[in-house]
Tab-separated table of C-alpha atoms (C1' of nucleotides) in Angstrom:
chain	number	residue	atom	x	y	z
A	300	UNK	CA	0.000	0.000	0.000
A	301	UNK	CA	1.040	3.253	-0.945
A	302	UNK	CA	0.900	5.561	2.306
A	303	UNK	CA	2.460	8.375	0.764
A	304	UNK	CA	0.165	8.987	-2.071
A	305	UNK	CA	-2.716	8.443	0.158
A	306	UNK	CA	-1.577	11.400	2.248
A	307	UNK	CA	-0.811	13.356	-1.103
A	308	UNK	CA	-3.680	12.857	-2.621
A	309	UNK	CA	-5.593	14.268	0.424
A	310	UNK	CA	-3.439	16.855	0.257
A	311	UNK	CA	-1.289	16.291	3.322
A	312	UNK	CA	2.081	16.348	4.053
A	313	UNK	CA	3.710	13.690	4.397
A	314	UNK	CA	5.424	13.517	7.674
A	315	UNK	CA	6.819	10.606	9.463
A	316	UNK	CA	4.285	9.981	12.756
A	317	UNK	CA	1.574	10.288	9.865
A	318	UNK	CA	3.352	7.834	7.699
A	319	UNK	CA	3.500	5.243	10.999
A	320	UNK	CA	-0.099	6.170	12.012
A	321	UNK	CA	-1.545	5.238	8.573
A	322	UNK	CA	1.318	2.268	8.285
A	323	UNK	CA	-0.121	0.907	12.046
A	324	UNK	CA	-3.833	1.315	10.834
A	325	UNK	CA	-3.319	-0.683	7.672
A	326	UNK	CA	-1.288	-3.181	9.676
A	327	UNK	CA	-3.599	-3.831	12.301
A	328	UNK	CA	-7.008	-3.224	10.879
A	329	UNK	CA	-9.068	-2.010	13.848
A	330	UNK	CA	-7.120	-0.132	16.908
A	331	UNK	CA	-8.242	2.524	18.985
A	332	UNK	CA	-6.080	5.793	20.084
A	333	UNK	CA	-4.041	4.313	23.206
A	334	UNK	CA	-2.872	1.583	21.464
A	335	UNK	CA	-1.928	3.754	18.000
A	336	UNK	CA	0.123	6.317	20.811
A	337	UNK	CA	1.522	2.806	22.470
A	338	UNK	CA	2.813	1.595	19.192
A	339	UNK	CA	3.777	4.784	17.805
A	340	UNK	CA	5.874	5.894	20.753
A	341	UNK	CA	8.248	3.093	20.539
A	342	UNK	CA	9.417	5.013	16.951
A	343	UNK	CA	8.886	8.429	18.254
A	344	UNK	CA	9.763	8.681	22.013
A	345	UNK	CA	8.854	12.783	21.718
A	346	UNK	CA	5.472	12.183	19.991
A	347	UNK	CA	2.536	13.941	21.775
A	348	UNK	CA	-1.030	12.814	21.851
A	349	UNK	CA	-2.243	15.955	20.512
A	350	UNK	CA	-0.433	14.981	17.128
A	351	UNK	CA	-2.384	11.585	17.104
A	352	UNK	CA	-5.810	13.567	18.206
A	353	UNK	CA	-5.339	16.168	15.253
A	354	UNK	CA	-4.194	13.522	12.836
A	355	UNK	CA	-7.643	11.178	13.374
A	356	UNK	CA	-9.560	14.400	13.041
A	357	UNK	CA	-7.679	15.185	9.996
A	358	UNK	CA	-8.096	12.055	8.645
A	359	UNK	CA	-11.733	11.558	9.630
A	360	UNK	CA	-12.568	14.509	7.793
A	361	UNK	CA	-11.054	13.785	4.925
A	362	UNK	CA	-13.023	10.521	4.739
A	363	UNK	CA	-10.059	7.892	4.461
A	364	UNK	CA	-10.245	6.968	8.425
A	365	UNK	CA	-14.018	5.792	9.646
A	366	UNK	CA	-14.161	5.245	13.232
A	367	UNK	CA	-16.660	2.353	14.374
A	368	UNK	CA	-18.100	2.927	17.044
A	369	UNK	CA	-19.394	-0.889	19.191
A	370	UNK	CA	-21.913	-1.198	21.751
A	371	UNK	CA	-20.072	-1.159	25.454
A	372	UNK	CA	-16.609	-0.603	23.706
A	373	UNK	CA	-14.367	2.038	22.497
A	374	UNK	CA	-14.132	3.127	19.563
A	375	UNK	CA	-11.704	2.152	16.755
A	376	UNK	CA	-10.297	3.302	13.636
A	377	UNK	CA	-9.549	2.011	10.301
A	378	UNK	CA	-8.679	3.060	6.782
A	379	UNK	CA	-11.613	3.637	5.190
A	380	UNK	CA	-12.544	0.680	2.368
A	381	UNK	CA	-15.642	-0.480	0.544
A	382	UNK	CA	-18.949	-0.677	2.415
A	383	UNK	CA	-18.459	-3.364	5.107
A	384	UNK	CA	-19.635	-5.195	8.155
A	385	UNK	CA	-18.100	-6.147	11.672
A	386	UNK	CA	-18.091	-9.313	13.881
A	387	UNK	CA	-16.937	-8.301	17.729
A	388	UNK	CA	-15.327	-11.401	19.685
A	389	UNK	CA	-16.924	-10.994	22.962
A	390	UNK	CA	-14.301	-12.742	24.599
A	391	UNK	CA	-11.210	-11.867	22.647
A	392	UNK	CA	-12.324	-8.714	21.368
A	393	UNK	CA	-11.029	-9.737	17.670
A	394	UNK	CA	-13.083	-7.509	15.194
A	395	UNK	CA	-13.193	-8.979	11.567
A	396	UNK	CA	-14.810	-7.191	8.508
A	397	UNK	CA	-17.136	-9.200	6.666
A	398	UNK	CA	-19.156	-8.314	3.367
A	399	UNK	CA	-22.678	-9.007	3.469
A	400	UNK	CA	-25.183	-8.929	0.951
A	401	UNK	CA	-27.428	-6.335	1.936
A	402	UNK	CA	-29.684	-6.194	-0.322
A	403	UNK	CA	-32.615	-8.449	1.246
A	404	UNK	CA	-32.245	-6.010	4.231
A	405	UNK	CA	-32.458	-2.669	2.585
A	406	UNK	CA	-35.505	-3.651	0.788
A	407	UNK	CA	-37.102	-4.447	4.393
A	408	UNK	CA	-36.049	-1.121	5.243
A	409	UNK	CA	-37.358	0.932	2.889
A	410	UNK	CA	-40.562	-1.182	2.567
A	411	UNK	CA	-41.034	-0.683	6.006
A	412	UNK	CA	-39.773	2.561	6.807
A	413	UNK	CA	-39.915	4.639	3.258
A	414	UNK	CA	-36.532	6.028	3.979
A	415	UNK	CA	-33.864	6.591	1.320
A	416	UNK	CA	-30.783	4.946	2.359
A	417	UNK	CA	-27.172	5.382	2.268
A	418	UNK	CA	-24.935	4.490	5.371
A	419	UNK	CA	-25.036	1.723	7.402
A	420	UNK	CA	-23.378	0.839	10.484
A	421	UNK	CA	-23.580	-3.003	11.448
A	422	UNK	CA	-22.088	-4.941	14.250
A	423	UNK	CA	-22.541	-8.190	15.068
A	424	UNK	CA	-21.053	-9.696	18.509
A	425	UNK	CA	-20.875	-13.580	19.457
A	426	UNK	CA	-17.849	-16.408	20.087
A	427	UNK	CA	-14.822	-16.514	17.630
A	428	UNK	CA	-13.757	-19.693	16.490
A	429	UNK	CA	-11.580	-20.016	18.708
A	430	UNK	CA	-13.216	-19.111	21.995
A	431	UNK	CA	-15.813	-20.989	20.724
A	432	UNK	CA	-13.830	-24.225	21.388
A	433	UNK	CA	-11.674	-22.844	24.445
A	434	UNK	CA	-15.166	-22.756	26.081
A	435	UNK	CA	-15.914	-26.331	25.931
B	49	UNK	CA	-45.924	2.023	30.903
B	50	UNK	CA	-46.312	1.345	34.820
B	51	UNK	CA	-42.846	3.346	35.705
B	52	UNK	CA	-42.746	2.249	39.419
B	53	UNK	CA	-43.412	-1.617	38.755
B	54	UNK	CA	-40.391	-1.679	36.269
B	55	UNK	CA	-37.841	0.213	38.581
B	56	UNK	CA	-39.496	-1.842	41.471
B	57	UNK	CA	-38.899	-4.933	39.756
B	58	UNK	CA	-35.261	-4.078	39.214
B	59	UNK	CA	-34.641	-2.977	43.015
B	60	UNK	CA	-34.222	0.479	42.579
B	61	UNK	CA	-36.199	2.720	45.182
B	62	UNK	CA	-38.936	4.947	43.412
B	63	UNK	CA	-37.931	8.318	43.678
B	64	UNK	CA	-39.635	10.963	41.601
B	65	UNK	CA	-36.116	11.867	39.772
B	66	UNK	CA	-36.484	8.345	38.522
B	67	UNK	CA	-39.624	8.176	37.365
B	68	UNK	CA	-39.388	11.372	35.044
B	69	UNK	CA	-36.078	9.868	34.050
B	70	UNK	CA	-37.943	6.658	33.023
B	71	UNK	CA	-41.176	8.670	31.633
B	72	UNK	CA	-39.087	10.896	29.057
B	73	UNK	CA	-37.047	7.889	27.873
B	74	UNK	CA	-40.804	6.297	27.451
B	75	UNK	CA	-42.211	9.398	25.756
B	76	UNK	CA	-39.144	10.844	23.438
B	77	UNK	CA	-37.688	6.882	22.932
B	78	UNK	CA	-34.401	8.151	21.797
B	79	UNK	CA	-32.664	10.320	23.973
B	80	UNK	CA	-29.323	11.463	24.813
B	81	UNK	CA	-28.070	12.912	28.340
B	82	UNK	CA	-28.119	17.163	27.951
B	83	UNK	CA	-31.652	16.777	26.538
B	84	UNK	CA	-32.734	14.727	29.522
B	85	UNK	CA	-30.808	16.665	31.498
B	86	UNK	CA	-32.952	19.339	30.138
B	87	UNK	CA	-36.275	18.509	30.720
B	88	UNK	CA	-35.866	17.049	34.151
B	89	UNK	CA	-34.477	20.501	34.810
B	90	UNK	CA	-37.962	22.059	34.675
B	91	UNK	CA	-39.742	20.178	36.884
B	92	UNK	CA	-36.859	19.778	39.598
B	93	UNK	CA	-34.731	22.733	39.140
B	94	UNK	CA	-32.574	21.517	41.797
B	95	UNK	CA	-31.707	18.624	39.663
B	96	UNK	CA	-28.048	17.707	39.509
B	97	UNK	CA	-26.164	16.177	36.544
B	98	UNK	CA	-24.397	14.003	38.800
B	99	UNK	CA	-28.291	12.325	39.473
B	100	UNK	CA	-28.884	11.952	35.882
B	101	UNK	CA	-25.368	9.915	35.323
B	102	UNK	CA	-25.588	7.733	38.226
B	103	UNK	CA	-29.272	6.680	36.939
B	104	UNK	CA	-28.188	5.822	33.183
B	105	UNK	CA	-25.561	3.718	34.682
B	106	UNK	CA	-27.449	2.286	37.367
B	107	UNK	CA	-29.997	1.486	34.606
B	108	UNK	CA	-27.697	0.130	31.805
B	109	UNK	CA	-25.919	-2.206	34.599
B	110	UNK	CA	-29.231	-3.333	35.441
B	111	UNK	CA	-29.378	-3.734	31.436
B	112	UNK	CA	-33.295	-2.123	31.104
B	113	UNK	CA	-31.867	1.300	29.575
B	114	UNK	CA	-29.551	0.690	26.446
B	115	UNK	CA	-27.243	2.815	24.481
B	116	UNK	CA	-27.073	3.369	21.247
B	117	UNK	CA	-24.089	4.456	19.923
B	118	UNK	CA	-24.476	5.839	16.180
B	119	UNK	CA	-22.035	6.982	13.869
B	120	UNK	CA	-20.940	10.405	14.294
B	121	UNK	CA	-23.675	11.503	16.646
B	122	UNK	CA	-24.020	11.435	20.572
B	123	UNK	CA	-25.433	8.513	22.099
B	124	UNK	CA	-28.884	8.118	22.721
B	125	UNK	CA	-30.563	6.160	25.637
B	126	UNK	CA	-33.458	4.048	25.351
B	127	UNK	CA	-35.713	1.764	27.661
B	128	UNK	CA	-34.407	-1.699	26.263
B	129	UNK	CA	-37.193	-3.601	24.335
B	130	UNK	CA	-37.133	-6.873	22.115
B	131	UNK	CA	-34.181	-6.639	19.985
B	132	UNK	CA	-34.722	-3.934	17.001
B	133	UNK	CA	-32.541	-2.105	14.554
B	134	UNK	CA	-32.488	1.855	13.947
B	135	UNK	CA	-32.765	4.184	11.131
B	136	UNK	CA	-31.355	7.548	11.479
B	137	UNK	CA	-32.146	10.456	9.259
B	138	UNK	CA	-29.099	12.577	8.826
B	139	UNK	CA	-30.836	15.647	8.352
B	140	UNK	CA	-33.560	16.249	10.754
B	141	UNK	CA	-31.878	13.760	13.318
B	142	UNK	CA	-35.198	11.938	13.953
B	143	UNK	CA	-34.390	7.906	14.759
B	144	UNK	CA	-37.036	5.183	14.249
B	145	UNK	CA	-37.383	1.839	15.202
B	146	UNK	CA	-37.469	-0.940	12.950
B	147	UNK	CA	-38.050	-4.761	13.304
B	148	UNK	CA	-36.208	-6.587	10.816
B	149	UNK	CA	-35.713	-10.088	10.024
B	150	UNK	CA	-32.223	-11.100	10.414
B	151	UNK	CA	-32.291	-14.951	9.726
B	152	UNK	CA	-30.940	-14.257	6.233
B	153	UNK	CA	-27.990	-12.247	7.412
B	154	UNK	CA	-27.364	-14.388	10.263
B	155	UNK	CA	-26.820	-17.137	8.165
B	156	UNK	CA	-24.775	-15.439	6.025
B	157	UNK	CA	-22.496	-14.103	8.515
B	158	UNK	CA	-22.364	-17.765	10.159
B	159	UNK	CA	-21.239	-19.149	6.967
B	160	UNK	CA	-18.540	-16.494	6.532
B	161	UNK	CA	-17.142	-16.049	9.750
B	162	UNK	CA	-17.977	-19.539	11.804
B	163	UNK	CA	-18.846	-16.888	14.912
B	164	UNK	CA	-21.661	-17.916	16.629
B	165	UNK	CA	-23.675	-14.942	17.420
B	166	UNK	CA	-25.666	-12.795	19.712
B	167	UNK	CA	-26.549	-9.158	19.836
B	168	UNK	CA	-26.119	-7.451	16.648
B	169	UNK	CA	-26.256	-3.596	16.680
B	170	UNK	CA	-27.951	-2.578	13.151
B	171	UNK	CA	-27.808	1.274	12.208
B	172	UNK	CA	-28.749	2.801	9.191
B	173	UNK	CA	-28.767	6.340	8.221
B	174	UNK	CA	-30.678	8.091	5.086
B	175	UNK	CA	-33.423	10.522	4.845
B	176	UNK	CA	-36.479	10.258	6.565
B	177	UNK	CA	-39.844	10.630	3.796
B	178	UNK	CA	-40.624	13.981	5.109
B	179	UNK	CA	-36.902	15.840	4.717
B	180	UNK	CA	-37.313	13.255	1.778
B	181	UNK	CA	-39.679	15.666	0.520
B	182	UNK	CA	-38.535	18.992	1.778
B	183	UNK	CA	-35.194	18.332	-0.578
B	184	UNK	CA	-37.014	18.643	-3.817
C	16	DC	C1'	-34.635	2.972	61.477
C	17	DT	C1'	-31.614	1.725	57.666
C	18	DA	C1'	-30.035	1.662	53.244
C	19	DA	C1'	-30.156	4.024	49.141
C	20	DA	C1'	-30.509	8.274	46.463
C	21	DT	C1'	-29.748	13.142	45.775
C	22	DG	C1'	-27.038	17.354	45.070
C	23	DC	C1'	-23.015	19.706	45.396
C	24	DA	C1'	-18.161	20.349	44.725
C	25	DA	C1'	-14.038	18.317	43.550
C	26	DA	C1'	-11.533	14.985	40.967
C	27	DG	C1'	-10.531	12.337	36.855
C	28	DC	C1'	-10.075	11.339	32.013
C	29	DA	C1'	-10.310	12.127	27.201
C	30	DT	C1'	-10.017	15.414	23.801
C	31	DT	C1'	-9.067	20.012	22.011
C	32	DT	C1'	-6.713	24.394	21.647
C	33	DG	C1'	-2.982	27.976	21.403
C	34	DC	C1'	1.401	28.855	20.404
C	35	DA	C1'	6.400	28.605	19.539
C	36	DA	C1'	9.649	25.762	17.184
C	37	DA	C1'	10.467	22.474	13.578
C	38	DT	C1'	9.560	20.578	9.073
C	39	DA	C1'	7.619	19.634	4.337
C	40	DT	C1'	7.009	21.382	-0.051
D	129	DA	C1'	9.881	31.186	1.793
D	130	DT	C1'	5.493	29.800	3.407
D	131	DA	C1'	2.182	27.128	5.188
D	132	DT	C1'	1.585	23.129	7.750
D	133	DT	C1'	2.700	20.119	11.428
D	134	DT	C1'	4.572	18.896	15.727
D	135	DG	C1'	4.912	18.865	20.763
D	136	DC	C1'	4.121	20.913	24.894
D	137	DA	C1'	1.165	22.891	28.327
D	138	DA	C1'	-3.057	24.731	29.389
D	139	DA	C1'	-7.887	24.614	28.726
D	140	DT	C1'	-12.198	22.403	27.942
D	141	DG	C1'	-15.770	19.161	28.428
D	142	DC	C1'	-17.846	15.064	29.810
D	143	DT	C1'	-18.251	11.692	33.388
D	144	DT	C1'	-17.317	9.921	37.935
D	145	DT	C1'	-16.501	10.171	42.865
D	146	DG	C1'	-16.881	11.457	47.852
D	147	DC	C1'	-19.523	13.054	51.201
D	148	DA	C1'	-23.126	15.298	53.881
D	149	DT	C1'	-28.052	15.599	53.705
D	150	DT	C1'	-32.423	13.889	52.411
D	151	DT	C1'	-35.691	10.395	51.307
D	152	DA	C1'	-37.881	5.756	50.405
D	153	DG	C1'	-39.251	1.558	52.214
DNA sequence: CTAAATGCAAAGCATTTGCAAATAT
DNA sequence: ATATTTGCAAATGCTTTGCATTTAG
């Protein structure tokens, strides 16, 4: 992935902490703000919060970072990509993007509601695989 | 809606704070904590913040008050009901219930992800028929 | 009468802001 | 050379806590 282009083409300069914020992001998929300051301060011990703060915003505005917001968590942030679902691990709290076929449901919606659609924010929660079996 | 049976049956002592807590979230079904906050504030002017925290919480722990968390809004609080999904119009704000059927999606997403699930937190945004309207 | 709830003020966190110094273009 | 970004410290804002007083059961 090309992190400097993506800043360019948003019209940002391209400065190192924003090259390892995007870099962590793409690398981890879903984190929230402690743990993006955690892992960036091992690269840059004089980084301030503030810069991660103003560089979500930034980024949030410019539509390439979506936070997702789950029911009795923090939020997290990812690099914006095609319309997609989540799947919390209660246990684990692994979140995995999955791509659902919506369809079926936005015809309920609109049948039922006669809204116009365009966003949608879904979040499903349940066992992962694998604390499926560690429960047994 | 008999207000002192259902904080009765949850142990909490009937106090009139309380029950206007419980009767706007009946009446407005969506609402977040300054606009509580402001209503209560009329009939008890000596009404403290503090009160209206403690209650949410006390409420949500006791798990019949839920939060909705929706993209790039406040919260809203609601008296928890049989599990429903929300619509959100982005301009006039308004957010209705809807009953969908999930069997479809759950499927799907079983078949995907091998999760096994349980709550699911479905938002939608789009406009509502009347700001529908009002646009053309 | 006792335990719980309220209201106030203070404390605690998370996030934002202002500004001088550093950096990208 | 200029505008943007960074990092610090201070400020803000939302939420929680502690405690004395009041109230419900």
């Amino acid at each position: 992935m090309d992190y400097i282009r993506l800043l360019q083409e948003h019209k940002l300069k391209v400065t190192p902490q924003r090259l390892e914020i995007v870099s962590i992001l793409n690398k981890y998929g879903h984190v929230n703000i402690d743990s993006i300051y955690e892992k960036l301060k091992i690269k840059f011990p004089s980084l301030s919060l503030a810069t991660i703060y103003k560089n979500i915003n930034i980024m949030k505005d410019k539509l390439f970072l979506s936070e997702l917001k789950i029911p009795n968590e923090k939020s997290v942030y990812e690099l914006t990509k095609e319309q997609h679902s989540h799947i919390v691990c209660t246990q684990c709290k692994v979140i995995i993007d999955i791509n659902l076929d919506l369809n079926q449901l936005e015809n309920q919606i609109i049948k039922l509601s006669s809204f116009s659609l365009n966003e949608s924010s879904i979040v499903f929660k349940g066992l992962c695989p694998k604390c499926k079996n560690k429960n047994n």
